[in-house]
């Protein structure tokens, strides 16, 4: 839902104010601002730390470890968001997300070419309706939308590369010893520093492409020029739309990190599929896009291809091997900065899930003859699992003595 609201809001902004780089830098600034605001609120109201696990450790101070982790992801974020915003300004949102539906195809090709991973035949066959659906959905006036369609394709490639790099990064980090685990970034820190890095990298691009023009326009008449299209936003509603867009963009990103750390890869891929289909449907209904029957059939065929790919890839040993290496731990994919105990202490002496229970032998039976020793040393505390009858016996022995 947050993704659908963010994308439809972005399209409304670009219809009134066709400045994709400005929208991108505003989104990065909004995510960074929300991270700082929530961190400050959690320090003022400690109850937020208990109710929101992502705020438990706050933000870390910048260091080489932080920069080394966040810098590559910031570059991917910069390229992906710039291309996505540009594509959204040129073509409908439904078409942008239909093209992004080719991500499984690009992922399979990347794993096959660069990582030498062989997939089952069913996985390759499921990519046929996916590819045909995107081709049919793109059957518009190709001469006018070529740049937007090309930007959407490149954005999909960038996000696929980012996902592969991120999984490799997190997999290598999970193999570190517990002593190095505290150097890792949790979800809030990763999101904040990636957004700050992307904001810094985007600023020169924004100044060169759009920033100076917007400043000159504002200094000349005290306002910025809008398109004035029918049903487009005016200055006041446009400002509120920017705030609304930034808030939901932050929620979309933090929820993606939380889901990725809590859910299995299969469940997350299903959630991504549902999200993409929902964005396409909402965009078509919200903007009443003029789509032909061929394009609607192509969008539907893309959804079917995504479903078949998700269905067959879960049964593919190559797919499981590629994913299990990155998601082989039950703990969060992006753990918090605290050092966690690797194995909790078993205080009750109860066997674990995969352990056998061994019954005591006859020789280990407690002596119950009349000549047994009655000397009793009271413990400092009762051990866990003490029976209630034992406490009565303890009281009787104390009274007799």
CSV table of C-alpha atoms in Angstrom, one decimal:
chain,number,residue,atom,x,y,z
A,1,UNK,CA,0.0,0.0,0.0
A,2,UNK,CA,2.8,2.4,0.8
A,3,UNK,CA,4.5,1.7,-2.5
A,4,UNK,CA,1.3,2.4,-4.4
A,5,UNK,CA,0.8,5.6,-2.6
A,6,UNK,CA,4.4,6.7,-3.1
A,7,UNK,CA,4.3,6.0,-6.9
A,8,UNK,CA,0.9,7.6,-7.5
A,9,UNK,CA,2.0,10.6,-5.5
A,10,UNK,CA,5.3,10.8,-7.5
A,11,UNK,CA,3.3,10.8,-10.7
A,12,UNK,CA,1.0,13.6,-9.5
A,13,UNK,CA,4.1,15.7,-8.5
A,14,UNK,CA,5.8,15.2,-11.8
A,15,UNK,CA,2.6,16.0,-13.7
A,16,UNK,CA,2.6,19.5,-12.1
A,17,UNK,CA,6.3,19.9,-11.6
A,18,UNK,CA,8.3,17.9,-14.2
A,19,UNK,CA,11.6,17.9,-12.2
A,20,UNK,CA,12.6,14.2,-11.6
A,21,UNK,CA,15.9,15.1,-10.0
A,22,UNK,CA,14.2,17.5,-7.6
A,23,UNK,CA,11.8,14.7,-6.6
A,24,UNK,CA,14.6,12.3,-6.1
A,25,UNK,CA,16.6,14.6,-3.9
A,26,UNK,CA,13.5,15.5,-1.9
A,27,UNK,CA,12.9,11.8,-1.2
A,28,UNK,CA,16.4,11.2,0.0
A,29,UNK,CA,16.2,14.3,2.2
A,30,UNK,CA,12.9,13.2,3.6
A,31,UNK,CA,14.2,9.7,4.5
A,32,UNK,CA,17.2,11.2,6.2
A,33,UNK,CA,15.1,13.7,8.1
A,34,UNK,CA,12.6,11.1,9.3
A,35,UNK,CA,15.4,8.9,10.5
A,36,UNK,CA,16.9,11.8,12.5
A,37,UNK,CA,13.5,12.8,13.8
A,38,UNK,CA,12.5,9.4,15.0
A,39,UNK,CA,15.9,8.9,16.7
A,40,UNK,CA,15.4,12.2,18.6
A,41,UNK,CA,11.9,11.3,19.6
A,42,UNK,CA,13.1,7.9,20.8
A,43,UNK,CA,15.6,9.7,23.1
A,44,UNK,CA,12.9,12.0,24.4
A,45,UNK,CA,10.3,9.2,24.8
A,46,UNK,CA,12.0,5.9,25.7
A,47,UNK,CA,8.7,4.1,25.2
A,48,UNK,CA,9.3,4.4,21.4
A,49,UNK,CA,12.4,2.2,21.7
A,50,UNK,CA,10.5,-0.5,23.4
A,51,UNK,CA,7.6,-0.4,20.9
A,52,UNK,CA,9.7,0.0,17.7
A,53,UNK,CA,12.7,-2.4,17.6
A,54,UNK,CA,14.4,-0.4,14.8
A,55,UNK,CA,14.9,2.5,17.2
A,56,UNK,CA,16.4,0.5,20.0
A,57,UNK,CA,20.1,1.4,19.3
A,58,UNK,CA,19.7,4.8,17.7
A,59,UNK,CA,22.0,6.2,15.1
A,60,UNK,CA,25.8,5.5,15.2
A,61,UNK,CA,28.4,8.1,14.7
A,62,UNK,CA,30.1,8.1,11.2
A,63,UNK,CA,33.1,5.8,10.9
A,64,UNK,CA,35.0,4.0,8.3
A,65,UNK,CA,32.9,0.8,8.7
A,66,UNK,CA,29.8,2.8,8.3
A,67,UNK,CA,31.0,4.5,5.1
A,68,UNK,CA,32.4,1.3,3.7
A,69,UNK,CA,29.0,-0.4,4.0
A,70,UNK,CA,26.8,2.5,3.0
A,71,UNK,CA,28.8,4.0,0.2
A,72,UNK,CA,28.2,1.4,-2.5
A,73,UNK,CA,24.5,1.1,-1.6
A,74,UNK,CA,24.2,4.9,-1.8
A,75,UNK,CA,25.4,4.9,-5.4
A,76,UNK,CA,22.9,2.2,-6.3
A,77,UNK,CA,20.2,4.2,-4.6
A,78,UNK,CA,21.2,7.3,-6.5
A,79,UNK,CA,21.2,5.7,-10.0
A,80,UNK,CA,18.0,3.7,-9.4
A,81,UNK,CA,15.9,6.5,-8.0
A,82,UNK,CA,17.1,9.0,-10.7
A,83,UNK,CA,16.2,6.7,-13.5
A,84,UNK,CA,12.9,5.7,-11.9
A,85,UNK,CA,11.9,9.3,-11.4
A,86,UNK,CA,12.8,10.2,-14.9
A,87,UNK,CA,10.9,7.2,-16.3
A,88,UNK,CA,7.8,8.1,-14.2
A,89,UNK,CA,7.9,11.6,-15.6
A,90,UNK,CA,7.8,10.2,-19.2
A,91,UNK,CA,5.6,7.1,-19.1
A,92,UNK,CA,2.7,5.9,-17.0
A,93,UNK,CA,3.4,4.4,-13.6
A,94,UNK,CA,1.8,1.1,-14.6
A,95,UNK,CA,4.2,0.8,-17.5
A,96,UNK,CA,7.2,1.6,-15.3
A,97,UNK,CA,6.3,-1.2,-12.9
A,98,UNK,CA,5.5,-3.6,-15.7
A,99,UNK,CA,9.0,-3.1,-17.0
A,100,UNK,CA,10.4,-3.5,-13.5
A,101,UNK,CA,8.6,-6.9,-13.5
A,102,UNK,CA,11.5,-8.1,-15.7
A,103,UNK,CA,13.7,-8.1,-12.6
A,104,UNK,CA,13.4,-12.0,-12.3
A,105,UNK,CA,14.7,-12.3,-15.9
A,106,UNK,CA,17.6,-10.0,-15.3
A,107,UNK,CA,18.4,-11.8,-12.0
A,108,UNK,CA,18.4,-15.3,-13.7
A,109,UNK,CA,20.7,-14.0,-16.5
A,110,UNK,CA,23.1,-12.4,-14.0
A,111,UNK,CA,23.3,-15.5,-11.9
A,112,UNK,CA,23.8,-17.7,-15.0
A,113,UNK,CA,26.4,-15.5,-16.7
A,114,UNK,CA,28.4,-14.2,-13.8
A,115,UNK,CA,27.9,-16.7,-11.0
A,116,UNK,CA,27.6,-19.9,-13.2
A,117,UNK,CA,24.3,-20.9,-11.6
A,118,UNK,CA,22.2,-23.4,-13.7
A,119,UNK,CA,18.4,-23.3,-13.2
A,120,UNK,CA,15.8,-25.9,-14.0
A,121,UNK,CA,13.9,-25.8,-17.3
A,122,UNK,CA,10.7,-24.8,-15.6
A,123,UNK,CA,12.3,-21.6,-14.3
A,124,UNK,CA,13.4,-20.7,-17.8
A,125,UNK,CA,10.0,-21.5,-19.3
A,126,UNK,CA,8.3,-19.3,-16.7
A,127,UNK,CA,10.3,-16.3,-18.0
A,128,UNK,CA,8.6,-16.6,-21.5
A,129,UNK,CA,5.2,-15.1,-20.5
A,130,UNK,CA,7.0,-12.6,-18.3
A,131,UNK,CA,9.0,-11.3,-21.3
A,132,UNK,CA,6.1,-11.4,-23.8
A,133,UNK,CA,3.9,-9.5,-21.3
A,134,UNK,CA,6.4,-6.7,-21.0
A,135,UNK,CA,6.8,-6.5,-24.8
A,136,UNK,CA,3.0,-6.2,-25.3
A,137,UNK,CA,2.7,-3.7,-22.4
A,138,UNK,CA,5.3,-1.5,-24.1
A,139,UNK,CA,3.5,-1.5,-27.4
A,140,UNK,CA,2.8,2.2,-27.3
A,141,UNK,CA,4.1,5.1,-29.5
A,142,UNK,CA,7.7,4.0,-29.1
A,143,UNK,CA,9.2,7.1,-30.7
A,144,UNK,CA,7.8,9.4,-28.0
A,145,UNK,CA,8.3,7.1,-25.0
A,146,UNK,CA,11.7,5.6,-26.0
A,147,UNK,CA,13.6,7.5,-23.3
A,148,UNK,CA,11.2,6.7,-20.6
A,149,UNK,CA,11.0,3.0,-21.5
A,150,UNK,CA,14.8,2.9,-21.7
A,151,UNK,CA,15.2,4.6,-18.3
A,152,UNK,CA,12.8,2.1,-16.7
A,153,UNK,CA,14.8,-0.8,-18.2
A,154,UNK,CA,18.1,0.5,-16.9
A,155,UNK,CA,16.5,1.2,-13.5
A,156,UNK,CA,15.4,-2.4,-13.3
A,157,UNK,CA,19.0,-3.5,-14.1
A,158,UNK,CA,20.4,-1.2,-11.4
A,159,UNK,CA,18.0,-2.5,-8.7
A,160,UNK,CA,18.8,-6.1,-9.7
A,161,UNK,CA,22.5,-5.4,-9.4
A,162,UNK,CA,21.9,-3.7,-6.0
A,163,UNK,CA,20.0,-6.7,-4.7
A,164,UNK,CA,22.7,-9.1,-5.8
A,165,UNK,CA,25.4,-6.9,-4.2
A,166,UNK,CA,23.4,-6.4,-1.0
A,167,UNK,CA,22.8,-10.2,-0.6
A,168,UNK,CA,26.5,-10.8,-1.1
A,169,UNK,CA,27.4,-8.1,1.4
A,170,UNK,CA,25.0,-9.3,4.0
A,171,UNK,CA,26.1,-13.0,3.5
A,172,UNK,CA,29.7,-12.1,4.0
A,173,UNK,CA,28.9,-10.1,7.1
A,174,UNK,CA,26.9,-13.0,8.6
A,175,UNK,CA,30.0,-15.2,8.4
A,176,UNK,CA,32.0,-12.9,10.7
A,177,UNK,CA,32.7,-13.8,14.2
A,178,UNK,CA,30.6,-12.5,17.1
A,179,UNK,CA,33.4,-10.0,18.0
A,180,UNK,CA,33.0,-8.3,14.7
A,181,UNK,CA,29.2,-8.4,14.7
A,182,UNK,CA,28.9,-5.1,16.5
A,183,UNK,CA,30.4,-3.3,13.4
A,184,UNK,CA,27.4,-4.2,11.3
A,185,UNK,CA,24.6,-1.6,10.7
A,186,UNK,CA,21.1,-2.2,11.8
A,187,UNK,CA,18.1,-1.3,9.6
A,188,UNK,CA,17.7,2.3,10.7
A,189,UNK,CA,21.4,3.1,10.4
A,190,UNK,CA,21.7,1.4,7.0
A,191,UNK,CA,18.7,3.3,5.7
A,192,UNK,CA,19.8,6.6,7.1
A,193,UNK,CA,23.4,6.5,5.9
A,194,UNK,CA,22.5,5.2,2.5
A,195,UNK,CA,20.0,8.1,2.1
A,196,UNK,CA,22.5,10.7,3.4
A,197,UNK,CA,25.1,9.4,1.0
A,198,UNK,CA,22.7,9.4,-1.9
A,199,UNK,CA,21.6,12.9,-1.0
A,200,UNK,CA,25.2,14.1,-1.0
A,201,UNK,CA,25.9,12.5,-4.4
A,202,UNK,CA,22.6,13.8,-5.9
A,203,UNK,CA,23.2,17.5,-4.9
A,204,UNK,CA,25.8,18.3,-7.6
A,205,UNK,CA,23.6,16.6,-10.2
A,206,UNK,CA,20.5,18.5,-9.0
A,207,UNK,CA,22.3,21.8,-9.1
A,208,UNK,CA,23.6,21.3,-12.6
A,209,UNK,CA,20.4,19.9,-14.2
A,210,UNK,CA,17.6,21.6,-12.3
A,211,UNK,CA,18.7,23.4,-9.2
A,212,UNK,CA,20.1,26.6,-10.7
A,213,UNK,CA,17.1,26.9,-13.0
A,214,UNK,CA,14.6,26.6,-10.1
A,215,UNK,CA,16.6,29.2,-8.1
A,216,UNK,CA,16.6,31.7,-11.0
A,217,UNK,CA,12.9,31.1,-11.6
A,218,UNK,CA,12.1,31.6,-7.9
A,219,UNK,CA,14.3,34.8,-7.5
A,220,UNK,CA,12.7,36.4,-10.6
A,221,UNK,CA,9.0,36.3,-9.5
A,222,UNK,CA,9.0,34.7,-6.1
A,223,UNK,CA,7.6,31.3,-7.2
A,224,UNK,CA,8.4,28.4,-9.4
A,225,UNK,CA,6.7,27.7,-12.7
A,226,UNK,CA,4.4,24.8,-12.9
A,227,UNK,CA,3.0,23.0,-16.0
A,228,UNK,CA,-0.6,24.2,-15.5
A,229,UNK,CA,-2.0,21.0,-16.9
A,230,UNK,CA,-5.6,20.0,-16.4
A,231,UNK,CA,-6.1,18.5,-12.9
A,232,UNK,CA,-2.5,19.2,-11.9
A,233,UNK,CA,-1.6,20.5,-8.5
A,234,UNK,CA,-1.1,24.2,-7.5
A,235,UNK,CA,1.8,25.5,-5.4
A,236,UNK,CA,0.1,24.9,-2.0
A,237,UNK,CA,-1.2,21.3,-2.7
A,238,UNK,CA,2.1,20.5,-4.4
A,239,UNK,CA,4.1,21.4,-1.3
A,240,UNK,CA,1.8,19.1,0.8
A,241,UNK,CA,2.2,16.4,-1.8
A,242,UNK,CA,6.0,16.6,-1.4
A,243,UNK,CA,5.6,16.1,2.3
A,244,UNK,CA,3.1,13.3,1.8
A,245,UNK,CA,5.4,11.6,-0.7
A,246,UNK,CA,8.5,11.8,1.5
A,247,UNK,CA,6.7,10.3,4.5
A,248,UNK,CA,5.3,7.3,2.5
A,249,UNK,CA,8.7,6.9,0.8
A,250,UNK,CA,10.3,6.5,4.2
A,251,UNK,CA,7.7,4.0,5.3
A,252,UNK,CA,8.1,2.0,2.1
A,253,UNK,CA,11.9,1.8,2.6
A,254,UNK,CA,11.9,0.9,6.3
A,255,UNK,CA,9.1,-1.7,5.8
A,256,UNK,CA,11.1,-3.3,3.0
A,257,UNK,CA,14.1,-3.6,5.3
A,258,UNK,CA,12.0,-5.0,8.1
A,259,UNK,CA,10.2,-7.5,5.9
A,260,UNK,CA,13.5,-8.6,4.3
A,261,UNK,CA,14.9,-9.3,7.8
A,262,UNK,CA,11.9,-11.1,9.2
A,263,UNK,CA,10.5,-13.1,6.2
A,264,UNK,CA,11.9,-15.9,4.2
A,265,UNK,CA,13.0,-15.2,0.6
A,266,UNK,CA,9.9,-17.0,-0.8
A,267,UNK,CA,7.5,-15.0,1.3
A,268,UNK,CA,9.3,-11.8,0.5
A,269,UNK,CA,9.2,-12.5,-3.3
A,270,UNK,CA,5.4,-13.2,-3.0
A,271,UNK,CA,5.0,-9.9,-1.1
A,272,UNK,CA,6.9,-8.1,-3.8
A,273,UNK,CA,4.8,-9.7,-6.5
A,274,UNK,CA,1.6,-8.6,-4.8
A,275,UNK,CA,3.0,-5.1,-4.3
A,276,UNK,CA,3.9,-4.7,-8.0
A,277,UNK,CA,0.5,-5.9,-9.2
A,278,UNK,CA,-1.2,-3.6,-6.7
A,279,UNK,CA,0.8,-0.6,-7.9
A,280,UNK,CA,-0.1,-1.3,-11.5
A,281,UNK,CA,-3.8,-1.7,-10.7
A,282,UNK,CA,-3.9,1.4,-8.5
A,283,UNK,CA,-2.0,3.5,-11.1
A,284,UNK,CA,-4.4,2.5,-13.9
A,285,UNK,CA,-7.5,3.2,-11.8
A,286,UNK,CA,-6.1,6.4,-10.2
A,287,UNK,CA,-5.0,8.2,-13.3
A,288,UNK,CA,-7.5,6.5,-15.7
A,289,UNK,CA,-4.6,5.7,-18.0
A,290,UNK,CA,-5.6,5.2,-21.6
A,291,UNK,CA,-4.5,1.7,-22.1
A,292,UNK,CA,-5.3,-0.5,-25.1
A,293,UNK,CA,-6.5,-4.1,-24.9
A,294,UNK,CA,-3.1,-5.3,-26.0
A,295,UNK,CA,-1.4,-3.4,-23.2
A,296,UNK,CA,-3.9,-4.7,-20.6
A,297,UNK,CA,-3.3,-8.2,-21.9
A,298,UNK,CA,0.4,-7.6,-21.7
A,299,UNK,CA,0.2,-6.4,-18.1
A,300,UNK,CA,-1.9,-9.4,-17.2
A,301,UNK,CA,0.5,-11.8,-18.9
A,302,UNK,CA,3.4,-10.1,-16.9
A,303,UNK,CA,1.6,-10.8,-13.7
A,304,UNK,CA,1.1,-14.5,-14.7
A,305,UNK,CA,4.7,-14.7,-15.6
A,306,UNK,CA,5.8,-13.3,-12.2
A,307,UNK,CA,3.5,-15.8,-10.5
A,308,UNK,CA,4.9,-18.8,-12.5
A,309,UNK,CA,8.5,-17.6,-11.9
A,310,UNK,CA,7.9,-17.4,-8.1
A,311,UNK,CA,6.1,-20.8,-8.1
A,312,UNK,CA,8.8,-22.7,-10.0
A,313,UNK,CA,11.8,-20.9,-8.6
A,314,UNK,CA,10.9,-22.1,-5.1
A,315,UNK,CA,11.3,-25.7,-6.3
A,316,UNK,CA,14.5,-25.1,-8.2
A,317,UNK,CA,17.6,-26.4,-6.4
A,318,UNK,CA,19.7,-23.7,-8.0
A,319,UNK,CA,17.4,-21.0,-6.8
A,320,UNK,CA,17.4,-22.4,-3.3
A,321,UNK,CA,21.2,-22.7,-3.4
A,322,UNK,CA,21.6,-19.1,-4.5
A,323,UNK,CA,19.2,-17.8,-1.8
A,324,UNK,CA,20.0,-20.1,1.1
A,325,UNK,CA,23.6,-18.8,1.2
A,326,UNK,CA,22.2,-15.4,2.0
A,327,UNK,CA,19.2,-16.3,4.1
A,328,UNK,CA,20.6,-19.3,6.0
A,329,UNK,CA,20.2,-17.7,9.4
A,330,UNK,CA,17.0,-17.5,11.3
A,331,UNK,CA,18.0,-14.2,12.9
A,332,UNK,CA,17.4,-10.9,11.2
A,333,UNK,CA,19.2,-10.3,7.9
A,334,UNK,CA,20.3,-6.9,9.1
A,335,UNK,CA,20.9,-7.5,12.8
A,336,UNK,CA,21.0,-4.7,15.4
A,337,UNK,CA,24.4,-3.4,16.5
A,338,UNK,CA,24.2,-5.3,19.8
A,339,UNK,CA,26.2,-8.4,20.2
A,340,UNK,CA,23.9,-11.4,20.7
A,341,UNK,CA,24.6,-14.6,22.5
A,342,UNK,CA,25.1,-17.4,20.1
A,343,UNK,CA,23.5,-20.0,22.3
A,344,UNK,CA,21.2,-19.2,25.3
A,345,UNK,CA,22.1,-21.0,28.5
A,346,UNK,CA,19.9,-24.0,29.2
A,347,UNK,CA,19.2,-23.5,32.9
A,348,UNK,CA,16.5,-26.1,33.4
A,349,UNK,CA,18.4,-29.0,32.0
A,350,UNK,CA,15.7,-29.7,29.5
A,351,UNK,CA,17.1,-31.1,26.2
A,352,UNK,CA,16.9,-29.0,23.1
A,353,UNK,CA,14.8,-29.5,20.1
A,354,UNK,CA,17.3,-31.8,18.4
A,355,UNK,CA,18.8,-33.4,21.5
A,356,UNK,CA,17.9,-36.7,23.1
A,357,UNK,CA,16.6,-37.1,26.6
A,358,UNK,CA,18.6,-39.6,28.6
A,359,UNK,CA,16.9,-41.2,31.6
A,360,UNK,CA,19.0,-41.6,34.8
A,361,UNK,CA,20.4,-45.0,35.5
A,362,UNK,CA,19.5,-47.2,38.5
A,363,UNK,CA,22.9,-46.5,40.1
A,364,UNK,CA,22.1,-42.8,40.1
A,365,UNK,CA,18.9,-43.2,42.0
A,366,UNK,CA,18.8,-41.1,45.2
A,367,UNK,CA,19.5,-43.1,48.3
A,368,UNK,CA,16.4,-43.6,50.5
A,369,UNK,CA,17.7,-45.9,53.3
A,370,UNK,CA,17.1,-45.0,56.9
A,371,UNK,CA,20.8,-44.5,57.5
A,372,UNK,CA,21.1,-41.8,54.8
A,373,UNK,CA,22.7,-38.6,55.7
A,374,UNK,CA,20.4,-35.9,57.0
A,375,UNK,CA,22.9,-33.1,56.8
A,376,UNK,CA,21.4,-30.3,54.8
A,377,UNK,CA,23.1,-27.3,53.3
A,378,UNK,CA,20.4,-24.7,52.4
A,379,UNK,CA,21.1,-23.3,49.0
A,380,UNK,CA,21.2,-19.6,48.2
A,381,UNK,CA,18.2,-20.0,45.9
A,382,UNK,CA,16.0,-22.8,44.7
A,383,UNK,CA,17.1,-24.2,41.4
A,384,UNK,CA,14.7,-23.9,38.5
A,385,UNK,CA,12.3,-26.8,38.3
A,386,UNK,CA,12.1,-27.4,42.0
A,387,UNK,CA,9.0,-29.4,43.0
A,388,UNK,CA,6.6,-28.0,45.5
A,389,UNK,CA,6.9,-31.1,47.6
A,390,UNK,CA,10.6,-30.4,48.0
A,391,UNK,CA,9.9,-27.1,49.6
A,392,UNK,CA,7.6,-28.8,52.2
A,393,UNK,CA,10.3,-31.3,53.0
A,394,UNK,CA,12.7,-28.4,53.4
A,395,UNK,CA,10.4,-26.7,55.9
A,396,UNK,CA,9.9,-30.0,58.0
A,397,UNK,CA,13.7,-30.6,58.2
A,398,UNK,CA,14.2,-27.0,59.3
A,399,UNK,CA,11.6,-27.4,62.1
A,400,UNK,CA,13.1,-30.7,63.3
A,401,UNK,CA,16.5,-29.2,63.6
